[in-house]
CSV table of C-alpha atoms in Angstrom, one decimal:
chain,number,residue,atom,x,y,z
V,1,MET,CA,-12.2,-41.6,-143.1
V,2,ASN,CA,-8.9,-41.0,-144.8
V,3,LYS,CA,-5.5,-41.5,-143.1
V,4,PHE,CA,-5.2,-37.7,-142.3
V,5,HIS,CA,-8.3,-37.6,-140.2
V,6,VAL,CA,-7.3,-40.3,-137.7
V,7,PRO,CA,-4.2,-38.4,-136.4
V,8,ILE,CA,-6.2,-35.2,-136.2
V,9,LEU,CA,-8.9,-36.9,-134.2
V,10,ILE,CA,-6.4,-38.5,-131.8
V,11,ILE,CA,-4.8,-35.1,-131.3
V,12,LEU,CA,-8.2,-33.5,-130.6
V,13,MET,CA,-9.1,-36.2,-128.1
V,14,PHE,CA,-5.9,-35.6,-126.2
V,15,MET,CA,-6.4,-31.8,-126.2
V,16,LEU,CA,-10.0,-32.1,-125.0
V,17,SER,CA,-9.2,-34.6,-122.3
V,18,GLY,CA,-6.4,-32.3,-121.1
V,19,CYS,CA,-8.9,-29.5,-120.8
V,20,VAL,CA,-11.4,-31.6,-118.8
V,21,LEU,CA,-8.6,-32.8,-116.5
V,22,SER,CA,-7.4,-29.2,-115.9
V,23,LEU,CA,-11.0,-28.2,-115.0
V,24,LEU,CA,-11.1,-31.1,-112.5
V,25,ASN,CA,-7.8,-30.1,-110.9
V,26,SER,CA,-8.8,-26.5,-110.6
V,27,TYR,CA,-11.7,-27.2,-108.1
V,28,GLU,CA,-11.0,-25.6,-104.7
V,29,GLU,CA,-13.0,-26.8,-101.7
V,30,PRO,CA,-14.9,-23.9,-100.1
V,31,GLU,CA,-13.4,-22.7,-96.8
V,32,GLN,CA,-16.6,-23.6,-94.9
V,33,ALA,CA,-16.4,-27.2,-96.2
V,34,LYS,CA,-13.0,-27.5,-94.5
V,35,PHE,CA,-14.4,-26.2,-91.2
V,36,VAL,CA,-17.5,-28.5,-91.4
V,37,GLY,CA,-15.1,-31.4,-92.0
V,38,GLU,CA,-13.1,-30.4,-88.9
V,39,ILE,CA,-16.2,-30.1,-86.8
V,40,LEU,CA,-17.7,-33.5,-87.9
V,41,ASP,CA,-14.4,-35.2,-87.4
V,42,LYS,CA,-13.9,-33.8,-83.9
V,43,ALA,CA,-17.4,-34.6,-82.9
V,44,SER,CA,-17.4,-38.2,-84.3
V,45,LYS,CA,-14.1,-39.0,-82.6
V,46,LYS,CA,-15.2,-37.6,-79.3
V,47,LEU,CA,-18.6,-39.4,-79.3
V,48,ARG,CA,-17.1,-42.7,-80.6
V,49,SER,CA,-14.8,-42.9,-77.6
V,50,LYS,CA,-17.3,-41.5,-75.1
V,51,TYR,CA,-20.1,-44.0,-75.9
V,52,ASP,CA,-18.3,-46.8,-77.7
V,53,MET,CA,-20.0,-46.2,-81.0
V,54,ARG,CA,-18.9,-46.7,-84.6
V,55,PRO,CA,-19.3,-43.6,-86.8
V,56,ILE,CA,-21.1,-44.7,-90.0
V,57,GLY,CA,-22.2,-41.5,-91.8
V,58,THR,CA,-22.2,-37.8,-92.0
V,59,GLY,CA,-24.6,-35.3,-93.5
V,60,ILE,CA,-24.3,-31.6,-94.5
V,61,GLY,CA,-26.9,-29.1,-95.6
V,62,MET,CA,-24.9,-26.3,-97.3
V,63,PRO,CA,-27.0,-24.7,-100.0
V,64,ASP,CA,-25.1,-21.8,-101.7
V,65,GLY,CA,-22.3,-22.2,-99.1
V,66,VAL,CA,-24.6,-21.5,-96.1
V,67,VAL,CA,-24.4,-24.2,-93.4
V,68,THR,CA,-28.0,-25.1,-92.5
V,69,MET,CA,-27.6,-28.6,-91.0
V,70,LEU,CA,-24.9,-31.1,-89.8
V,71,ALA,CA,-25.6,-34.7,-89.2
V,72,LEU,CA,-23.8,-37.8,-87.7
V,73,SER,CA,-24.8,-41.4,-87.7
V,74,PHE,CA,-23.5,-44.2,-85.5
V,75,GLU,CA,-23.8,-47.9,-84.7
V,76,LYS,CA,-23.9,-49.0,-81.1
V,77,THR,CA,-24.3,-52.3,-79.3
V,78,GLY,CA,-27.6,-52.5,-77.6
V,79,PRO,CA,-30.3,-52.8,-76.6
V,80,LEU,CA,-30.6,-49.7,-74.5
V,81,SER,CA,-33.2,-48.7,-72.0
V,82,ARG,CA,-35.2,-45.6,-72.8
V,83,GLU,CA,-33.3,-43.6,-70.2
V,84,GLU,CA,-29.9,-44.8,-71.5
V,85,GLY,CA,-30.8,-43.9,-75.1
V,86,ARG,CA,-32.3,-40.6,-74.1
V,87,LYS,CA,-29.1,-39.6,-72.1
V,88,ILE,CA,-26.8,-40.6,-75.0
V,89,ILE,CA,-28.8,-38.9,-77.8
V,90,VAL,CA,-29.2,-35.7,-75.8
V,91,ASP,CA,-25.5,-35.6,-74.9
V,92,CYS,CA,-24.5,-36.3,-78.5
V,93,VAL,CA,-26.6,-33.3,-79.7
V,94,GLN,CA,-25.2,-31.1,-76.9
V,95,GLU,CA,-21.6,-32.2,-77.7
V,96,ILE,CA,-22.0,-31.5,-81.4
V,97,LEU,CA,-23.6,-28.1,-80.7
V,98,GLN,CA,-20.8,-27.2,-78.3
V,99,ILE,CA,-18.2,-28.0,-81.0
V,100,ILE,CA,-20.0,-26.1,-83.7
V,101,ASN,CA,-20.9,-23.0,-81.6
V,102,THR,CA,-17.3,-22.7,-80.3
V,103,HIS,CA,-15.7,-23.0,-83.7
V,104,GLU,CA,-15.3,-19.3,-84.5
V,105,LYS,CA,-14.3,-19.7,-88.1
V,106,ILE,CA,-17.6,-21.4,-89.1
V,107,ARG,CA,-19.8,-18.7,-87.6
V,108,PRO,CA,-20.0,-16.5,-90.7
V,109,TYR,CA,-21.3,-19.5,-92.7
V,110,LEU,CA,-23.9,-20.7,-90.3
V,111,LYS,CA,-27.5,-20.0,-91.2
V,112,ASN,CA,-28.4,-19.7,-87.5
V,113,TYR,CA,-25.9,-18.8,-84.8
V,114,PRO,CA,-25.9,-20.3,-82.3
V,115,PHE,CA,-26.8,-23.6,-83.9
V,116,SER,CA,-29.6,-25.4,-82.0
V,117,ALA,CA,-31.0,-28.9,-81.8
V,118,LYS,CA,-33.1,-28.0,-84.8
V,119,ASP,CA,-30.0,-27.7,-86.9
V,120,VAL,CA,-28.3,-31.0,-85.9
V,121,GLU,CA,-29.2,-34.5,-86.8
V,122,VAL,CA,-28.0,-37.6,-84.9
V,123,ARG,CA,-28.9,-41.2,-85.6
V,124,ILE,CA,-27.9,-44.2,-83.6
V,125,PHE,CA,-28.6,-47.6,-85.0
V,126,LEU,CA,-28.5,-50.3,-82.4
V,127,GLU,CA,-27.3,-53.9,-82.9
V,128,ASP,CA,-26.9,-56.8,-80.5
V,129,LYS,CA,-23.4,-58.1,-79.6
V,130,PHE,CA,-23.4,-60.3,-82.8
V,131,ARG,CA,-24.2,-57.2,-84.9
V,132,ASN,CA,-27.7,-58.3,-85.6
V,133,ASP,CA,-30.7,-55.9,-85.7
V,134,ILE,CA,-32.6,-55.3,-82.6
V,135,PHE,CA,-36.4,-55.8,-82.8
V,136,ASP,CA,-39.5,-54.9,-80.8
V,137,PRO,CA,-40.0,-54.8,-77.8
V,138,ASN,CA,-36.7,-52.8,-77.9
V,139,TYR,CA,-36.2,-49.9,-80.2
V,140,GLY,CA,-33.5,-50.4,-82.9
V,141,VAL,CA,-32.9,-46.7,-83.9
V,142,ILE,CA,-32.9,-43.6,-81.8
V,143,SER,CA,-32.6,-40.3,-83.6
V,144,SER,CA,-32.7,-36.6,-83.0
V,145,ILE,CA,-33.9,-34.7,-86.0
V,146,ASN,CA,-35.4,-31.2,-86.1
V,147,ALA,CA,-35.4,-31.1,-82.2
V,148,SER,CA,-37.5,-34.2,-82.0
V,149,ILE,CA,-36.2,-37.5,-80.5
V,150,ASP,CA,-37.6,-40.6,-82.2
V,151,TYR,CA,-37.5,-44.2,-80.9
V,152,LYS,CA,-38.0,-46.5,-83.8
V,153,TYR,CA,-39.2,-50.1,-83.6
V,154,THR,CA,-39.1,-52.8,-86.2
V,155,SER,CA,-40.3,-56.4,-86.2
V,156,ALA,CA,-38.3,-59.5,-87.2
V,157,GLU,CA,-41.0,-60.2,-89.8
V,158,ASN,CA,-40.6,-56.9,-91.5
V,159,PRO,CA,-37.2,-55.4,-90.5
V,160,ASN,CA,-37.2,-52.8,-93.3
V,161,LYS,CA,-40.3,-50.9,-92.0
V,162,TYR,CA,-40.8,-49.2,-88.7
V,163,MET,CA,-43.8,-50.7,-87.0
V,164,LYS,CA,-44.0,-47.8,-84.5
V,165,VAL,CA,-42.2,-44.6,-83.7
V,166,GLU,CA,-42.4,-43.0,-80.3
V,167,LYS,CA,-41.5,-39.3,-80.1
V,168,GLU,CA,-40.3,-36.8,-77.5
V,169,LYS,CA,-39.4,-33.1,-78.0
V,170,PHE,CA,-35.7,-32.5,-77.6
V,171,GLU,CA,-36.2,-29.8,-74.9
V,172,GLU,CA,-38.4,-32.2,-72.8
V,173,ALA,CA,-35.8,-35.0,-73.1
V,174,LEU,CA,-33.0,-32.5,-72.2
V,175,LYS,CA,-35.0,-31.5,-69.1
V,176,MET,CA,-35.5,-35.2,-68.1
V,177,VAL,CA,-31.8,-35.9,-68.4
V,178,GLN,CA,-30.9,-32.8,-66.4
V,179,ASP,CA,-33.4,-33.6,-63.7
V,180,LYS,CA,-32.1,-37.2,-63.5
V,181,ASN,CA,-28.5,-35.9,-63.2
V,182,LYS,CA,-29.5,-33.6,-60.2
V,183,LYS,CA,-30.6,-36.7,-58.2
């Protein structure tokens, strides 16, 4: 390379990097992404204070800008009885659905309106007071995914694999919680 090529290469590098940076700066977040953020933020704050849980994750299904699924994950101190866990997970799903379905600006972007328990995912990972995992005979994870509530159990010998999963349909769990509240 002669001494004329080096300055030309340096100038080209600056010009190309400027083009790339201008492309990055021109990205605009879709309107529905802003609404989804508002919904998940409101729901996580409400559920955090209501059930003394720590929000640890969110999830969004939004292919081609259509909102198909929203998810929240939490950590909570346990163990919890089956009834306690059922009441909390059912209420979490109901609270999220209420927030989504009353948010008028998101409606045009929802695949299904009203959103239902099939469209929302909630996971609660339980820990003891020292923040250690909880093992069988207690469940360590309770989740509501695709309108099915799962109670997931692990053993201390193999904590990374569920040794058993017990399931309930969301509608059945909702009815049990409602019946219990009537008493």
